[in-house]
Amino acid sequence: MSGPSNVGDLGPDGMPGQPTRPPLAMVYGGGGLFGIAYTAGIAAGLLDAGLPVDTAPALGTSAGSWTAAAMALGLGFDTFSRARVVHVPNLRPGVVAALARELFGEARHPLVSASAVCLSTGRRHVLDGGALALADLVAASSAVPGLLPPHRVDGRLYIDGGVWSATSVDSVPGADRVIVVAPLAGAVLGPVGRAADLLLDRELGRWRHRHPGCVVDVIRPHREIARLAGRHLLSLFDPRRAHDVYPLGYEQGTRWASHLPEHDAA
């Protein structure tokens, strides 16, 4: 399969390039720079604890698409820390894509997918990192309306996948275990977090119905991390807050993995 794909047109597992059920799949949700730092911290903690998240198929939404791409390419959070910051709002065409290409070049990776919303139809598409440059995936998936510009992929303009869902977990393929990292769920941002939890629960219900026998886990920020999200949307794009979030996410990831049975972390 090539190019952007509507989730209704995908194979039975809902994501491109996954013909058999893998032992592990990752879902990284959105949340601005806060979300990048949190998902990257969790992923690094899980990896160092022995979970092979770097070789697992990964679906990213908005901020989570950056982490999905970085993990697949073996890039650590220091890659983001050294990158220039795009301050929002910034609607200059190509500004996000240029930053993404500085980080990822023209790399593609078949284990990476990203959700984005087609501007002309309002429908969610899952973009395939095996067929498209990862820089295009993350630029499309991260185009927050009013803050960052839409991004064109194969003739279609896309906006942030979070417009549809903060995680799009209902479009991830079946796997023996699916780990959902949800930066905006739970205690984060009060009513926003509660609404994200409700949507996530509905999506998980649909996913479990399609994939009986699969295990799904959700990792949410604890209250100390949630406080760093601030009280306003733009707080999620504060690089200083993100810098503080990463080590806390890493600690949470390693602690979470330590509670898994030993054979699950191999």
GROMACS .gro file of C-alpha atoms in nm:
model
  266
    1MET     CA    1   0.000   0.000   0.000
    2SER     CA    2   0.129   0.344  -0.082
    3GLY     CA    3   0.036   0.693   0.018
    4PRO     CA    4  -0.223   0.808   0.269
    5SER     CA    5  -0.502   0.565   0.344
    6ASN     CA    6  -0.842   0.600   0.498
    7VAL     CA    7  -0.883   0.371   0.795
    8GLY     CA    8  -1.191   0.220   0.634
    9ASP     CA    9  -0.979   0.105   0.341
   10LEU     CA   10  -0.705  -0.061   0.541
   11GLY     CA   11  -0.655  -0.431   0.596
   12PRO     CA   12  -0.829  -0.622   0.876
   13ASP     CA   13  -0.580  -0.501   1.135
   14GLY     CA   14  -0.643  -0.134   1.057
   15MET     CA   15  -0.283  -0.031   0.985
   16PRO     CA   16  -0.061  -0.067   0.679
   17GLY     CA   17   0.221  -0.313   0.647
   18GLN     CA   18   0.130  -0.552   0.933
   19PRO     CA   19   0.024  -0.890   0.782
   20THR     CA   20   0.062  -1.094   1.102
   21ARG     CA   21  -0.010  -1.022   1.465
   22PRO     CA   22   0.307  -0.893   1.635
   23PRO     CA   23   0.391  -0.962   2.000
   24LEU     CA   24   0.386  -0.590   2.083
   25ALA     CA   25   0.245  -0.272   1.930
   26MET     CA   26   0.276   0.084   2.057
   27VAL     CA   27   0.031   0.375   2.043
   28TYR     CA   28   0.165   0.723   2.121
   29GLY     CA   29  -0.091   0.999   2.173
   30GLY     CA   30  -0.080   1.373   2.119
   31GLY     CA   31  -0.008   1.665   2.350
   32GLY     CA   32   0.231   1.926   2.208
   33LEU     CA   33   0.588   1.943   2.336
   34PHE     CA   34   0.456   1.807   2.664
   35GLY     CA   35   0.328   1.504   2.474
   36ILE     CA   36   0.656   1.450   2.290
   37ALA     CA   37   0.852   1.460   2.616
   38TYR     CA   38   0.608   1.234   2.797
   39THR     CA   39   0.577   0.969   2.526
   40ALA     CA   40   0.952   0.975   2.461
   41GLY     CA   41   1.023   0.938   2.833
   42ILE     CA   42   0.782   0.648   2.872
   43ALA     CA   43   0.919   0.478   2.560
   44ALA     CA   44   1.281   0.514   2.672
   45GLY     CA   45   1.194   0.380   3.016
   46LEU     CA   46   1.014   0.079   2.870
   47LEU     CA   47   1.304   0.013   2.632
   48ASP     CA   48   1.566   0.028   2.906
   49ALA     CA   49   1.351  -0.206   3.115
   50GLY     CA   50   1.363  -0.466   2.840
   51LEU     CA   51   1.050  -0.407   2.633
   52PRO     CA   52   1.139  -0.395   2.259
   53VAL     CA   53   0.941  -0.082   2.182
   54ASP     CA   54   1.198   0.025   1.922
   55THR     CA   55   1.115  -0.275   1.701
   56ALA     CA   56   0.739  -0.278   1.761
   57PRO     CA   57   0.491  -0.134   1.509
   58ALA     CA   58   0.390   0.209   1.633
   59LEU     CA   59   0.097   0.438   1.561
   60GLY     CA   60   0.151   0.801   1.655
   61THR     CA   61  -0.092   1.090   1.672
   62SER     CA   62   0.036   1.448   1.663
   63ALA     CA   63   0.313   1.466   1.928
   64GLY     CA   64   0.314   1.087   1.942
   65SER     CA   65   0.410   1.062   1.576
   66TRP     CA   66   0.743   1.229   1.658
   67THR     CA   67   0.814   0.969   1.925
   68ALA     CA   68   0.707   0.682   1.698
   69ALA     CA   69   0.948   0.803   1.429
   70ALA     CA   70   1.234   0.870   1.671
   71MET     CA   71   1.209   0.530   1.841
   72ALA     CA   72   1.206   0.345   1.508
   73LEU     CA   73   1.516   0.536   1.394
   74GLY     CA   74   1.702   0.488   1.724
   75LEU     CA   75   1.693   0.858   1.815
   76GLY     CA   76   1.678   0.962   2.180
   77PHE     CA   77   1.513   1.259   2.346
   78ASP     CA   78   1.838   1.453   2.320
   79THR     CA   79   1.761   1.479   1.948
   80PHE     CA   80   1.454   1.685   2.034
   81SER     CA   81   1.632   1.878   2.308
   82ARG     CA   82   1.893   2.003   2.059
   83ALA     CA   83   1.639   2.092   1.792
   84ARG     CA   84   1.524   2.447   1.735
   85VAL     CA   85   1.186   2.530   1.884
   86VAL     CA   86   0.892   2.627   1.663
   87HIS     CA   87   0.697   2.873   1.873
   88VAL     CA   88   0.321   2.870   1.829
   89PRO     CA   89   0.120   3.006   1.670
   90ASN     CA   90   0.325   2.983   1.351
   91LEU     CA   91   0.125   2.928   1.033
   92ARG     CA   92   0.414   2.973   0.790
   93PRO     CA   93   0.375   2.695   0.531
   94GLY     CA   94   0.632   2.419   0.569
   95VAL     CA   95   0.766   2.528   0.909
   96VAL     CA   96   0.691   2.194   1.079
   97ALA     CA   97   0.801   1.986   0.782
   98ALA     CA   98   1.134   2.170   0.773
   99LEU     CA   99   1.199   2.089   1.138
  100ALA     CA  100   1.093   1.728   1.087
  101ARG     CA  101   1.337   1.693   0.797
  102GLU     CA  102   1.617   1.833   1.010
  103LEU     CA  103   1.552   1.550   1.255
  104PHE     CA  104   1.449   1.259   1.032
  105GLY     CA  105   1.578   1.352   0.686
  106GLU     CA  106   1.396   1.156   0.415
  107ALA     CA  107   1.390   0.835   0.619
  108ARG     CA  108   1.100   0.595   0.588
  109HIS     CA  109   1.017   0.308   0.820
  110PRO     CA  110   0.755   0.037   0.770
  111LEU     CA  111   0.684   0.003   1.143
  112VAL     CA  112   0.570   0.365   1.179
  113SER     CA  113   0.224   0.500   1.103
  114ALA     CA  114   0.059   0.829   1.194
  115SER     CA  115  -0.299   0.947   1.207
  116ALA     CA  116  -0.400   1.272   1.039
  117VAL     CA  117  -0.725   1.430   0.925
  118CYS     CA  118  -0.784   1.509   0.559
  119LEU     CA  119  -0.881   1.876   0.545
  120SER     CA  120  -1.113   1.840   0.245
  121THR     CA  121  -1.315   1.545   0.377
  122GLY     CA  122  -1.276   1.566   0.753
  123ARG     CA  123  -1.193   1.195   0.763
  124ARG     CA  124  -0.911   1.033   0.953
  125HIS     CA  125  -0.635   0.873   0.749
  126VAL     CA  126  -0.354   0.651   0.870
  127LEU     CA  127  -0.033   0.742   0.688
  128ASP     CA  128   0.219   0.467   0.618
  129GLY     CA  129   0.581   0.532   0.710
  130GLY     CA  130   0.696   0.259   0.476
  131ALA     CA  131   0.556   0.447   0.178
  132LEU     CA  132   0.605   0.808   0.287
  133ALA     CA  133   0.886   1.007   0.447
  134LEU     CA  134   0.849   1.014   0.823
  135ALA     CA  135   0.893   1.391   0.807
  136ASP     CA  136   0.573   1.413   0.604
  137LEU     CA  137   0.389   1.188   0.849
  138VAL     CA  138   0.475   1.395   1.153
  139ALA     CA  139   0.416   1.729   0.978
  140ALA     CA  140   0.069   1.616   0.871
  141SER     CA  141  -0.020   1.458   1.203
  142SER     CA  142   0.100   1.763   1.403
  143ALA     CA  143  -0.073   2.042   1.211
  144VAL     CA  144  -0.278   2.181   1.502
  145PRO     CA  145  -0.551   2.404   1.354
  146GLY     CA  146  -0.484   2.770   1.425
  147LEU     CA  147  -0.137   2.700   1.564
  148LEU     CA  148   0.056   2.517   1.291
  149PRO     CA  149   0.000   2.498   0.914
  150PRO     CA  150  -0.172   2.215   0.729
  151HIS     CA  151   0.068   1.986   0.546
  152ARG     CA  152   0.023   1.848   0.195
  153VAL     CA  153   0.088   1.479   0.130
  154ASP     CA  154   0.026   1.329  -0.214
  155GLY     CA  155  -0.195   1.621  -0.311
  156ARG     CA  156  -0.408   1.619   0.005
  157LEU     CA  157  -0.391   1.876   0.283
  158TYR     CA  158  -0.384   1.729   0.632
  159ILE     CA  159  -0.436   1.863   0.981
  160ASP     CA  160  -0.358   1.725   1.327
  161GLY     CA  161  -0.479   1.371   1.388
  162GLY     CA  162  -0.583   1.482   1.736
  163VAL     CA  163  -0.878   1.662   1.579
  164TRP     CA  164  -1.027   1.313   1.539
  165SER     CA  165  -0.878   1.137   1.839
  166ALA     CA  166  -0.590   1.196   2.079
  167THR     CA  167  -0.469   0.837   2.027
  168SER     CA  168  -0.666   0.670   1.742
  169VAL     CA  169  -0.622   0.344   1.930
  170ASP     CA  170  -0.923   0.198   1.749
  171SER     CA  171  -0.717   0.184   1.428
  172VAL     CA  172  -0.411   0.006   1.569
  173PRO     CA  173  -0.366  -0.358   1.462
  174GLY     CA  174  -0.411  -0.654   1.686
  175ALA     CA  175  -0.105  -0.759   1.883
  176ASP     CA  176  -0.039  -0.990   2.173
  177ARG     CA  177   0.005  -0.673   2.379
  178VAL     CA  178  -0.074  -0.313   2.286
  179ILE     CA  179   0.062  -0.034   2.504
  180VAL     CA  180  -0.116   0.300   2.471
  181VAL     CA  181   0.073   0.606   2.598
  182ALA     CA  182  -0.189   0.880   2.644
  183PRO     CA  183  -0.040   1.217   2.749
  184LEU     CA  184  -0.374   1.400   2.758
  185ALA     CA  185  -0.578   1.137   2.942
  186GLY     CA  186  -0.656   1.112   3.311
  187ALA     CA  187  -0.552   1.392   3.543
  188VAL     CA  188  -0.410   1.616   3.270
  189LEU     CA  189  -0.598   1.941   3.200
  190GLY     CA  190  -0.902   1.857   3.413
  191PRO     CA  191  -1.215   1.837   3.193
  192VAL     CA  192  -1.002   1.789   2.881
  193GLY     CA  193  -0.836   1.486   3.036
  194ARG     CA  194  -1.168   1.341   3.147
  195ALA     CA  195  -1.312   1.387   2.798
  196ALA     CA  196  -1.002   1.222   2.648
  197ASP     CA  197  -1.049   0.930   2.885
  198LEU     CA  198  -1.411   0.884   2.777
  199LEU     CA  199  -1.316   0.882   2.409
  200LEU     CA  200  -1.026   0.647   2.479
  201ASP     CA  201  -1.258   0.407   2.663
  202ARG     CA  202  -1.498   0.399   2.367
  203GLU     CA  203  -1.215   0.338   2.122
  204LEU     CA  204  -1.072   0.063   2.341
  205GLY     CA  205  -1.414  -0.102   2.350
  206ARG     CA  206  -1.425  -0.113   1.970
  207TRP     CA  207  -1.066  -0.237   1.954
  208ARG     CA  208  -1.125  -0.518   2.205
  209HIS     CA  209  -1.434  -0.629   2.016
  210ARG     CA  210  -1.228  -0.667   1.696
  211HIS     CA  211  -0.928  -0.825   1.867
  212PRO     CA  212  -1.043  -1.067   2.137
  213GLY     CA  213  -0.763  -1.226   2.333
  214CYS     CA  214  -0.524  -0.933   2.289
  215VAL     CA  215  -0.397  -0.746   2.594
  216VAL     CA  216  -0.411  -0.366   2.597
  217ASP     CA  217  -0.253  -0.140   2.859
  218VAL     CA  218  -0.291   0.236   2.896
  219ILE     CA  219  -0.021   0.454   3.053
  220ARG     CA  220  -0.136   0.799   3.167
  221PRO     CA  221   0.055   1.082   3.338
  222HIS     CA  222   0.047   1.070   3.716
  223ARG     CA  223  -0.040   1.388   3.902
  224GLU     CA  224   0.315   1.520   3.934
  225ILE     CA  225   0.354   1.499   3.557
  226ALA     CA  226   0.003   1.629   3.494
  227ARG     CA  227   0.078   1.948   3.687
  228LEU     CA  228   0.354   2.025   3.437
  229ALA     CA  229   0.097   2.036   3.158
  230GLY     CA  230  -0.025   2.367   3.298
  231ARG     CA  231  -0.375   2.507   3.278
  232HIS     CA  232  -0.385   2.628   2.919
  233LEU     CA  233  -0.343   2.476   2.575
  234LEU     CA  234  -0.032   2.681   2.499
  235SER     CA  235   0.135   2.545   2.814
  236LEU     CA  236   0.166   2.216   2.626
  237PHE     CA  237   0.409   2.388   2.389
  238ASP     CA  238   0.642   2.527   2.658
  239PRO     CA  239   0.989   2.372   2.601
  240ARG     CA  240   1.090   2.430   2.964
  241ARG     CA  241   0.797   2.225   3.089
  242ALA     CA  242   0.878   1.954   2.835
  243HIS     CA  243   1.236   1.938   2.961
  244ASP     CA  244   1.105   1.865   3.311
  245VAL     CA  245   0.851   1.608   3.191
  246TYR     CA  246   1.092   1.372   3.015
  247PRO     CA  247   1.278   1.232   3.321
  248LEU     CA  248   0.950   1.185   3.507
  249GLY     CA  249   0.808   0.997   3.209
  250TYR     CA  250   1.121   0.784   3.193
  251GLU     CA  251   1.089   0.698   3.561
  252GLN     CA  252   0.722   0.611   3.519
  253GLY     CA  253   0.801   0.391   3.220
  254THR     CA  254   1.069   0.191   3.398
  255ARG     CA  255   0.851   0.153   3.706
  256TRP     CA  256   0.552   0.041   3.498
  257ALA     CA  257   0.761  -0.219   3.314
  258SER     CA  258   0.895  -0.355   3.641
  259HIS     CA  259   0.547  -0.474   3.734
  260LEU     CA  260   0.510  -0.688   3.421
  261PRO     CA  261   0.574  -1.062   3.446
  262GLU     CA  262   0.934  -1.131   3.346
  263HIS     CA  263   0.838  -1.315   3.027
  264ASP     CA  264   0.634  -1.014   2.909
  265ALA     CA  265   0.939  -0.785   2.924
  266ALA     CA  266   1.163  -1.005   2.713
   0.00000   0.00000   0.00000
